[in-house]
mmCIF file of C-alpha atoms in Angstrom:
data_model
loop_
_atom_site.group_PDB
_atom_site.id
_atom_site.type_symbol
_atom_site.label_atom_id
_atom_site.label_comp_id
_atom_site.label_asym_id
_atom_site.label_seq_id
_atom_site.Cartn_x
_atom_site.Cartn_y
_atom_site.Cartn_z
ATOM 1 C CA MET A 17 -22.880 -7.456 19.569
ATOM 2 C CA ALA A 18 -21.983 -3.732 19.272
ATOM 3 C CA THR A 19 -19.870 -2.943 16.243
ATOM 4 C CA HIS A 20 -18.463 0.127 14.520
ATOM 5 C CA LEU A 21 -18.109 -1.619 11.163
ATOM 6 C CA ARG A 22 -19.558 0.371 8.291
ATOM 7 C CA PRO A 23 -22.609 -1.026 6.506
ATOM 8 C CA LEU A 24 -22.048 -1.632 2.783
ATOM 9 C CA ASP A 25 -24.380 -0.678 -0.032
ATOM 10 C CA PRO A 26 -25.863 -3.767 -1.752
ATOM 11 C CA GLN A 27 -23.516 -3.715 -4.772
ATOM 12 C CA LEU A 28 -20.356 -3.393 -2.671
ATOM 13 C CA ALA A 29 -21.668 -6.043 -0.247
ATOM 14 C CA ALA A 30 -22.189 -8.414 -3.191
ATOM 15 C CA LEU A 31 -18.632 -7.727 -4.364
ATOM 16 C CA ALA A 32 -17.305 -8.279 -0.819
ATOM 17 C CA LYS A 33 -18.990 -11.682 -0.828
ATOM 18 C CA SER A 34 -17.687 -12.756 -4.247
ATOM 19 C CA GLU A 35 -14.179 -11.273 -3.914
ATOM 20 C CA CYS A 36 -13.527 -11.649 -0.178
ATOM 21 C CA ASN A 37 -15.930 -14.375 1.067
ATOM 22 C CA GLU A 38 -17.463 -11.761 3.364
ATOM 23 C CA GLU A 39 -20.850 -12.531 4.899
ATOM 24 C CA GLN A 40 -22.333 -9.348 6.357
ATOM 25 C CA ALA A 41 -24.170 -11.173 9.139
ATOM 26 C CA GLN A 42 -21.054 -12.994 10.382
ATOM 27 C CA ARG A 43 -18.246 -10.501 9.966
ATOM 28 C CA ALA A 44 -18.555 -8.830 13.409
ATOM 29 C CA GLU A 45 -18.259 -12.203 15.141
ATOM 30 C CA ILE A 46 -15.205 -13.180 13.081
ATOM 31 C CA VAL A 47 -13.566 -9.797 13.740
ATOM 32 C CA ALA A 48 -14.141 -10.361 17.482
ATOM 33 C CA THR A 49 -12.423 -13.779 17.206
ATOM 34 C CA ILE A 50 -9.331 -12.133 15.699
ATOM 35 C CA GLN A 51 -9.403 -9.429 18.395
ATOM 36 C CA THR A 52 -9.333 -12.152 21.054
ATOM 37 C CA TRP A 53 -6.432 -13.887 19.310
ATOM 38 C CA ILE A 54 -4.441 -10.603 19.273
ATOM 39 C CA THR A 55 -4.975 -9.965 22.984
ATOM 40 C CA LYS A 56 -4.054 -13.576 23.883
ATOM 41 C CA SER A 57 -0.858 -13.738 21.758
ATOM 42 C CA PRO A 58 1.955 -13.059 24.249
ATOM 43 C CA HIS A 59 4.485 -12.000 21.599
ATOM 44 C CA LEU A 60 2.154 -9.607 19.787
ATOM 45 C CA LYS A 61 1.421 -6.018 20.777
ATOM 46 C CA ALA A 62 -0.964 -4.631 18.178
ATOM 47 C CA PRO A 63 -4.145 -2.574 17.871
ATOM 48 C CA THR A 64 -7.517 -4.324 17.862
ATOM 49 C CA ASP A 65 -9.278 -1.780 15.644
ATOM 50 C CA GLU A 66 -12.270 -3.496 14.034
ATOM 51 C CA ARG A 67 -11.824 -1.661 10.746
ATOM 52 C CA LEU A 68 -8.185 -2.690 10.397
ATOM 53 C CA ILE A 69 -8.937 -6.320 11.244
ATOM 54 C CA LEU A 70 -11.777 -6.347 8.714
ATOM 55 C CA ALA A 71 -9.377 -5.114 6.018
ATOM 56 C CA PHE A 72 -6.968 -7.956 6.877
ATOM 57 C CA LEU A 73 -9.819 -10.475 6.723
ATOM 58 C CA ARG A 74 -10.885 -9.175 3.316
ATOM 59 C CA ARG A 75 -7.294 -9.361 2.036
ATOM 60 C CA CYS A 76 -7.198 -13.015 3.130
ATOM 61 C CA ARG A 77 -10.668 -13.900 1.787
ATOM 62 C CA PHE A 78 -11.857 -14.361 5.387
ATOM 63 C CA SER A 79 -9.448 -17.200 6.115
ATOM 64 C CA GLN A 80 -8.786 -16.727 9.825
ATOM 65 C CA GLU A 81 -5.460 -18.560 9.779
ATOM 66 C CA GLU A 82 -4.201 -16.585 6.781
ATOM 67 C CA THR A 83 -5.404 -13.373 8.453
ATOM 68 C CA LYS A 84 -3.467 -14.190 11.627
ATOM 69 C CA ARG A 85 -0.330 -14.922 9.580
ATOM 70 C CA ARG A 86 -0.542 -11.672 7.581
ATOM 71 C CA PHE A 87 -1.403 -9.584 10.653
ATOM 72 C CA ASP A 88 1.515 -11.138 12.552
ATOM 73 C CA ASN A 89 3.809 -10.456 9.569
ATOM 74 C CA TYR A 90 2.737 -6.804 9.471
ATOM 75 C CA TYR A 91 3.702 -6.186 13.082
ATOM 76 C CA SER A 92 6.763 -8.440 13.226
ATOM 77 C CA LEU A 93 8.291 -6.746 10.158
ATOM 78 C CA ARG A 94 8.468 -3.497 12.129
ATOM 79 C CA SER A 95 11.615 -4.598 13.945
ATOM 80 C CA VAL A 96 13.248 -5.410 10.580
ATOM 81 C CA PHE A 97 12.004 -2.327 8.735
ATOM 82 C CA PRO A 98 11.926 0.466 11.355
ATOM 83 C CA GLU A 99 13.092 3.125 8.876
ATOM 84 C CA VAL A 100 9.732 2.795 7.080
ATOM 85 C CA LEU A 101 7.368 1.332 9.688
ATOM 86 C CA GLY A 102 8.727 3.012 12.823
ATOM 87 C CA SER A 103 8.251 6.508 14.327
ATOM 88 C CA ARG A 104 5.213 7.440 12.266
ATOM 89 C CA GLN A 105 4.726 10.917 13.672
ATOM 90 C CA VAL A 106 2.778 13.445 11.662
ATOM 91 C CA ASP A 107 5.532 16.059 11.625
ATOM 92 C CA GLU A 108 6.943 18.625 9.232
ATOM 93 C CA ALA A 109 9.134 16.048 7.476
ATOM 94 C CA LEU A 110 6.158 13.794 6.696
ATOM 95 C CA LEU A 111 3.989 16.692 5.522
ATOM 96 C CA THR A 112 6.851 17.933 3.315
ATOM 97 C CA GLN A 113 6.946 14.509 1.646
ATOM 98 C CA LEU A 114 3.212 14.759 1.039
ATOM 99 C CA GLN A 115 3.511 18.280 -0.381
ATOM 100 C CA ARG A 116 6.117 17.169 -2.944
ATOM 101 C CA GLY A 117 3.443 15.081 -4.654
ATOM 102 C CA ILE A 118 5.617 11.983 -4.973
ATOM 103 C CA HIS A 119 2.553 9.886 -4.096
ATOM 104 C CA VAL A 120 -0.932 11.174 -4.892
ATOM 105 C CA ILE A 121 -4.105 9.266 -4.006
ATOM 106 C CA PRO A 122 -7.112 10.883 -5.737
ATOM 107 C CA THR A 123 -10.006 11.452 -3.371
ATOM 108 C CA ARG A 124 -12.543 9.156 -5.077
ATOM 109 C CA PRO A 125 -12.446 5.474 -6.040
ATOM 110 C CA VAL A 126 -12.427 4.545 -9.739
ATOM 111 C CA SER A 127 -16.203 3.924 -9.513
ATOM 112 C CA PRO A 128 -18.749 3.266 -6.724
ATOM 113 C CA GLU A 129 -17.577 -0.367 -6.574
ATOM 114 C CA GLY A 130 -14.117 0.160 -8.065
ATOM 115 C CA PRO A 131 -10.560 0.189 -6.647
ATOM 116 C CA ARG A 132 -8.610 3.183 -5.355
ATOM 117 C CA VAL A 133 -5.777 4.603 -7.448
ATOM 118 C CA ILE A 134 -2.315 5.701 -6.321
ATOM 119 C CA ILE A 135 -0.249 7.894 -8.651
ATOM 120 C CA SER A 136 3.512 8.001 -8.033
ATOM 121 C CA GLN A 137 5.649 10.664 -9.695
ATOM 122 C CA PHE A 138 9.246 9.829 -8.856
ATOM 123 C CA ARG A 139 10.526 12.841 -10.795
ATOM 124 C CA ASN A 140 9.332 14.864 -7.770
ATOM 125 C CA ILE A 141 12.061 13.319 -5.630
ATOM 126 C CA ASP A 142 14.976 15.679 -5.032
ATOM 127 C CA PRO A 143 17.946 13.414 -4.189
ATOM 128 C CA LYS A 144 19.614 16.322 -2.369
ATOM 129 C CA LYS A 145 16.604 16.954 -0.087
ATOM 130 C CA SER A 146 14.675 13.712 -0.018
ATOM 131 C CA ASN A 147 15.082 10.166 1.152
ATOM 132 C CA PRO A 148 13.270 7.187 -0.382
ATOM 133 C CA ARG A 149 12.630 5.758 3.075
ATOM 134 C CA GLU A 150 10.599 8.858 3.913
ATOM 135 C CA ALA A 151 8.611 8.476 0.680
ATOM 136 C CA PHE A 152 7.959 4.794 1.491
ATOM 137 C CA LYS A 153 7.005 5.695 5.063
ATOM 138 C CA LEU A 154 4.413 8.168 3.802
ATOM 139 C CA VAL A 155 2.826 5.829 1.255
ATOM 140 C CA PHE A 156 2.535 2.925 3.715
ATOM 141 C CA ILE A 157 0.878 5.248 6.265
ATOM 142 C CA MET A 158 -1.564 6.350 3.562
ATOM 143 C CA LEU A 159 -2.270 2.707 2.700
ATOM 144 C CA GLU A 160 -3.060 1.900 6.339
ATOM 145 C CA LEU A 161 -5.442 4.851 6.513
ATOM 146 C CA LEU A 162 -7.109 3.609 3.325
ATOM 147 C CA ALA A 163 -7.495 0.186 4.963
ATOM 148 C CA LEU A 164 -9.201 1.856 7.935
ATOM 149 C CA GLU A 165 -11.438 4.218 5.987
ATOM 150 C CA CYS A 166 -12.092 2.938 2.472
ATOM 151 C CA ASP A 167 -14.162 -0.178 1.814
ATOM 152 C CA ASN A 168 -13.430 0.114 -1.913
ATOM 153 C CA ALA A 169 -9.708 -0.200 -1.216
ATOM 154 C CA SER A 170 -10.078 -3.289 0.988
ATOM 155 C CA ILE A 171 -12.671 -4.988 -1.264
ATOM 156 C CA SER A 172 -11.767 -3.948 -4.823
ATOM 157 C CA GLY A 173 -8.066 -3.323 -4.214
ATOM 158 C CA LEU A 174 -5.565 -0.785 -5.483
ATOM 159 C CA VAL A 175 -4.331 0.308 -8.895
ATOM 160 C CA TRP A 176 -0.869 1.874 -8.881
ATOM 161 C CA VAL A 177 0.038 4.260 -11.693
ATOM 162 C CA VAL A 178 3.771 5.045 -11.853
ATOM 163 C CA ASP A 179 4.726 8.027 -14.025
ATOM 164 C CA ALA A 180 8.235 7.378 -15.377
ATOM 165 C CA ARG A 181 8.530 10.727 -17.160
ATOM 166 C CA ASP A 182 11.780 12.618 -16.523
ATOM 167 C CA VAL A 183 12.990 10.182 -13.870
ATOM 168 C CA THR A 184 16.794 10.124 -13.641
ATOM 169 C CA MET A 185 19.192 7.373 -12.662
ATOM 170 C CA GLU A 186 20.381 9.600 -9.790
ATOM 171 C CA GLN A 187 16.859 9.517 -8.342
ATOM 172 C CA MET A 188 16.491 5.751 -8.759
ATOM 173 C CA LEU A 189 19.931 4.918 -7.369
ATOM 174 C CA GLN A 190 18.644 6.066 -3.983
ATOM 175 C CA TYR A 191 16.447 2.961 -3.927
ATOM 176 C CA ASP A 192 18.938 0.367 -2.738
ATOM 177 C CA PRO A 193 18.082 -3.279 -3.500
ATOM 178 C CA PHE A 194 17.358 -4.320 0.087
ATOM 179 C CA LEU A 195 14.994 -1.383 0.590
ATOM 180 C CA LEU A 196 13.110 -2.458 -2.544
ATOM 181 C CA LYS A 197 12.979 -6.091 -1.436
ATOM 182 C CA LYS A 198 11.667 -5.199 2.017
ATOM 183 C CA ALA A 199 9.059 -2.866 0.513
ATOM 184 C CA PHE A 200 7.913 -5.623 -1.839
ATOM 185 C CA ALA A 201 7.760 -8.085 1.083
ATOM 186 C CA LEU A 202 5.597 -5.572 2.937
ATOM 187 C CA VAL A 203 3.204 -5.329 -0.036
ATOM 188 C CA ASP A 204 3.183 -9.037 -0.796
ATOM 189 C CA GLN A 205 3.147 -10.585 2.674
ATOM 190 C CA CYS A 206 1.965 -7.957 5.155
ATOM 191 C CA ILE A 207 -0.311 -5.068 4.258
ATOM 192 C CA PRO A 208 -4.095 -5.552 4.464
ATOM 193 C CA LEU A 209 -4.692 -4.322 0.894
ATOM 194 C CA ARG A 210 -3.952 -5.913 -2.470
ATOM 195 C CA PHE A 211 -2.608 -4.362 -5.635
ATOM 196 C CA VAL A 212 -4.609 -5.573 -8.631
ATOM 197 C CA GLU A 213 -2.738 -3.680 -11.364
ATOM 198 C CA ILE A 214 0.443 -1.636 -11.720
ATOM 199 C CA HIS A 215 0.713 0.657 -14.733
ATOM 200 C CA MET A 216 3.975 2.334 -15.769
ATOM 201 C CA ILE A 217 3.209 5.360 -17.954
ATOM 202 C CA ASN A 218 5.365 7.702 -20.061
ATOM 203 C CA MET A 219 7.953 4.936 -20.387
ATOM 204 C CA ARG A 220 10.411 6.126 -23.020
ATOM 205 C CA LYS A 221 13.418 4.216 -24.303
ATOM 206 C CA GLU A 222 15.754 6.103 -21.972
ATOM 207 C CA GLY A 223 13.560 5.042 -19.043
ATOM 208 C CA GLN A 224 13.910 1.364 -19.903
ATOM 209 C CA THR A 225 17.402 1.185 -18.381
ATOM 210 C CA ILE A 226 16.158 2.666 -15.112
ATOM 211 C CA PHE A 227 13.100 0.425 -15.161
ATOM 212 C CA ASN A 228 15.187 -2.716 -15.695
ATOM 213 C CA PHE A 229 17.555 -1.661 -12.908
ATOM 214 C CA VAL A 230 14.754 -1.232 -10.382
ATOM 215 C CA THR A 231 12.666 -4.258 -11.334
ATOM 216 C CA LYS A 232 15.517 -6.761 -11.332
ATOM 217 C CA PHE A 233 15.317 -6.724 -7.536
ATOM 218 C CA LEU A 234 11.748 -8.046 -7.549
ATOM 219 C CA PRO A 235 10.685 -11.689 -7.860
ATOM 220 C CA SER A 236 10.004 -13.107 -11.326
ATOM 221 C CA LYS A 237 6.423 -13.999 -10.396
ATOM 222 C CA LEU A 238 4.315 -11.034 -9.362
ATOM 223 C CA PRO A 239 0.887 -11.228 -7.696
ATOM 224 C CA PHE A 240 -0.625 -8.465 -9.827
ATOM 225 C CA LYS A 241 -1.047 -7.402 -13.440
ATOM 226 C CA PHE A 242 1.881 -5.278 -14.631
ATOM 227 C CA VAL A 243 1.452 -3.118 -17.749
ATOM 228 C CA VAL A 244 3.936 -0.701 -19.344
ATOM 229 C CA HIS A 245 2.763 2.210 -21.513
ATOM 230 C CA LYS A 246 4.771 4.600 -23.677
ATOM 231 C CA LYS A 247 2.349 7.466 -23.033
ATOM 232 C CA SER A 248 -0.196 8.279 -20.343
ATOM 233 C CA GLU A 249 -3.094 8.370 -22.807
ATOM 234 C CA ASP A 250 -2.733 4.598 -23.313
ATOM 235 C CA LEU A 251 -3.748 4.168 -19.676
ATOM 236 C CA TYR A 252 -7.370 4.925 -20.591
ATOM 237 C CA GLN A 253 -7.630 1.653 -22.460
ATOM 238 C CA HIS A 254 -7.504 0.094 -18.970
ATOM 239 C CA LEU A 255 -8.993 2.707 -16.615
ATOM 240 C CA PRO A 256 -11.832 5.241 -16.934
ATOM 241 C CA ARG A 257 -10.939 8.931 -16.879
ATOM 242 C CA ASP A 258 -12.810 9.166 -13.568
ATOM 243 C CA ALA A 259 -9.864 7.327 -12.005
ATOM 244 C CA MET A 260 -7.151 9.908 -12.701
ATOM 245 C CA THR A 261 -6.506 13.503 -11.693
ATOM 246 C CA ILE A 262 -7.168 16.442 -14.021
ATOM 247 C CA GLU A 263 -3.409 16.833 -14.679
ATOM 248 C CA TYR A 264 -3.503 13.466 -16.464
ATOM 249 C CA GLY A 265 -6.626 14.256 -18.478
ATOM 250 C CA GLY A 266 -8.901 12.663 -15.882
ATOM 251 C CA THR A 267 -11.833 13.986 -13.866
ATOM 252 C CA ASN A 268 -10.880 12.932 -10.306
ATOM 253 C CA GLY A 269 -9.994 16.409 -9.031
ATOM 254 C CA TYR A 270 -6.711 18.326 -9.066
ATOM 255 C CA GLN A 271 -3.623 16.899 -7.385
ATOM 256 C CA ALA A 272 -3.539 19.913 -5.046
ATOM 257 C CA GLU A 273 -7.003 18.905 -3.805
ATOM 258 C CA SER A 274 -5.720 15.390 -3.125
ATOM 259 C CA VAL A 275 -2.730 16.756 -1.195
ATOM 260 C CA ASP A 276 -5.054 18.934 0.912
ATOM 261 C CA TYR A 277 -7.372 15.982 1.540
ATOM 262 C CA TRP A 278 -4.510 13.761 2.735
ATOM 263 C CA ARG A 279 -2.930 16.505 4.834
ATOM 264 C CA GLN A 280 -6.215 16.703 6.750
ATOM 265 C CA LYS A 281 -6.398 12.901 7.029
ATOM 266 C CA LEU A 282 -2.891 12.771 8.491
ATOM 267 C CA GLN A 283 -3.824 15.446 11.014
ATOM 268 C CA ASP A 284 -7.008 13.538 11.913
ATOM 269 C CA TYR A 285 -4.938 10.408 12.597
ATOM 270 C CA LYS A 286 -2.062 12.153 14.359
ATOM 271 C CA ASP A 287 -2.832 10.550 17.735
ATOM 272 C CA TYR A 288 -3.509 7.131 16.163
ATOM 273 C CA LEU A 289 -0.121 7.208 14.426
ATOM 274 C CA ALA A 290 1.678 8.501 17.521
ATOM 275 C CA LYS A 291 0.461 5.433 19.455
ATOM 276 C CA ASP A 292 1.791 3.234 16.685
ATOM 277 C CA ALA A 293 5.342 3.263 18.065
ATOM 278 C CA GLN A 294 4.331 0.880 20.885
ATOM 279 C CA TYR A 295 3.245 -1.879 18.487
ATOM 280 C CA GLY A 296 5.310 -4.786 17.248
ATOM 281 C CA THR A 297 6.389 -8.240 18.356
ATOM 282 C CA ASN A 298 8.624 -9.624 21.086
ATOM 283 C CA GLU A 299 10.119 -12.723 19.504
ATOM 284 C CA LYS A 300 11.327 -14.005 22.900
ATOM 285 C CA LEU A 301 7.684 -14.430 23.920
ATOM 286 C CA ARG A 302 6.547 -16.089 20.693
ATOM 287 C CA VAL A 303 5.112 -19.572 21.145
ATOM 288 C CA GLY A 304 5.728 -22.013 18.293
ATOM 289 C CA LEU A 305 7.406 -21.191 14.998
ATOM 290 C CA SER A 306 9.535 -18.075 14.787
ATOM 291 C CA SER A 307 8.455 -15.347 12.417
ATOM 292 C CA ALA A 308 9.290 -15.407 8.712
ATOM 293 C CA TRP A 309 11.613 -12.442 9.168
ATOM 294 C CA ALA A 310 13.503 -14.055 12.048
ATOM 295 C CA ASN A 311 14.009 -17.103 9.805
ATOM 296 C CA GLY A 312 15.663 -14.929 7.188
ATOM 297 C CA GLU A 313 13.002 -15.646 4.571
ATOM 298 C CA LEU A 314 13.275 -12.072 3.410
ATOM 299 C CA ASP A 315 16.797 -12.750 2.154
ATOM 300 C CA GLY A 316 15.464 -15.106 -0.494
ATOM 301 C CA MET A 317 13.042 -12.651 -2.030
ATOM 302 C CA SER A 318 15.230 -11.640 -4.946
ATOM 303 C CA GLY A 319 14.685 -13.429 -8.215
ATOM 304 C CA SER A 320 15.189 -13.028 -11.917
ATOM 305 C CA PHE A 321 12.833 -10.494 -13.425
ATOM 306 C CA ARG A 322 11.792 -11.075 -16.989
ATOM 307 C CA LYS A 323 12.041 -8.085 -19.313
ATOM 308 C CA LEU A 324 8.641 -6.561 -19.965
ATOM 309 C CA GLU A 325 7.785 -5.319 -23.426
ATOM 310 C CA LEU A 326 6.382 -1.863 -24.050
ATOM 311 C CA ASP A 327 2.891 -1.840 -25.450
#
């Protein structure tokens, strides 16, 4: 069976087996089974890219039924969340978002077998020029490209570092509760990658009010480790310096290098993303249960959020 799936080095293959139940000899056949399911699902119009399907399988520990559910969720949410998942053209507006450095993904994983890191600097949002939906659109495109290209991301997961320094309430008030809930639903129920840790750094007392405001719209039980740090240096009790950019005292390149790297990636995938507009679901053609979003399950996502202590 011809396949374009990347071979893994022995250490990463061993991790794929222990973390994702991935058997190298069987994965091409299982990917082909999911491809067939996609093409035979009348309600579903979606790509059959082997790399993307493999990332979904890894996220679901190679459970085919769970993979189908998550894949279906990812494409059915598009009709509910078009402001973030729709019209993903690589245009000047998207590249401007990238240039602002709101989201920076350093070019290397934490280690040869380690996760990928995302650094978000919300102080770079200009409420007069920017829109949080555009920032979300960019980061979810970048996550899909990671799923396609980076085995570390789909096997070892993601670590999100959120820099709370100098963030104002005016910037955070742009993030309306329903936008936050839909974005969390996308992370929790849809995307083919998993967050293993979220670190808030430079969290001062004045930032606690903003933090509590934002997090109260998330469920009380989170599927990842959440750690809050007063200063960025404390992060290195949890991550090696190789994980972070030079601006944060790390060794993973300058942020400008990361921006250049991702600008090229977006250009490389310009045609892929342009085709994306055709994908989604037609609920009138769905056989069996309606989608979670059609059932209004998203409305129940809000929950009490316990106050997290600073370390």
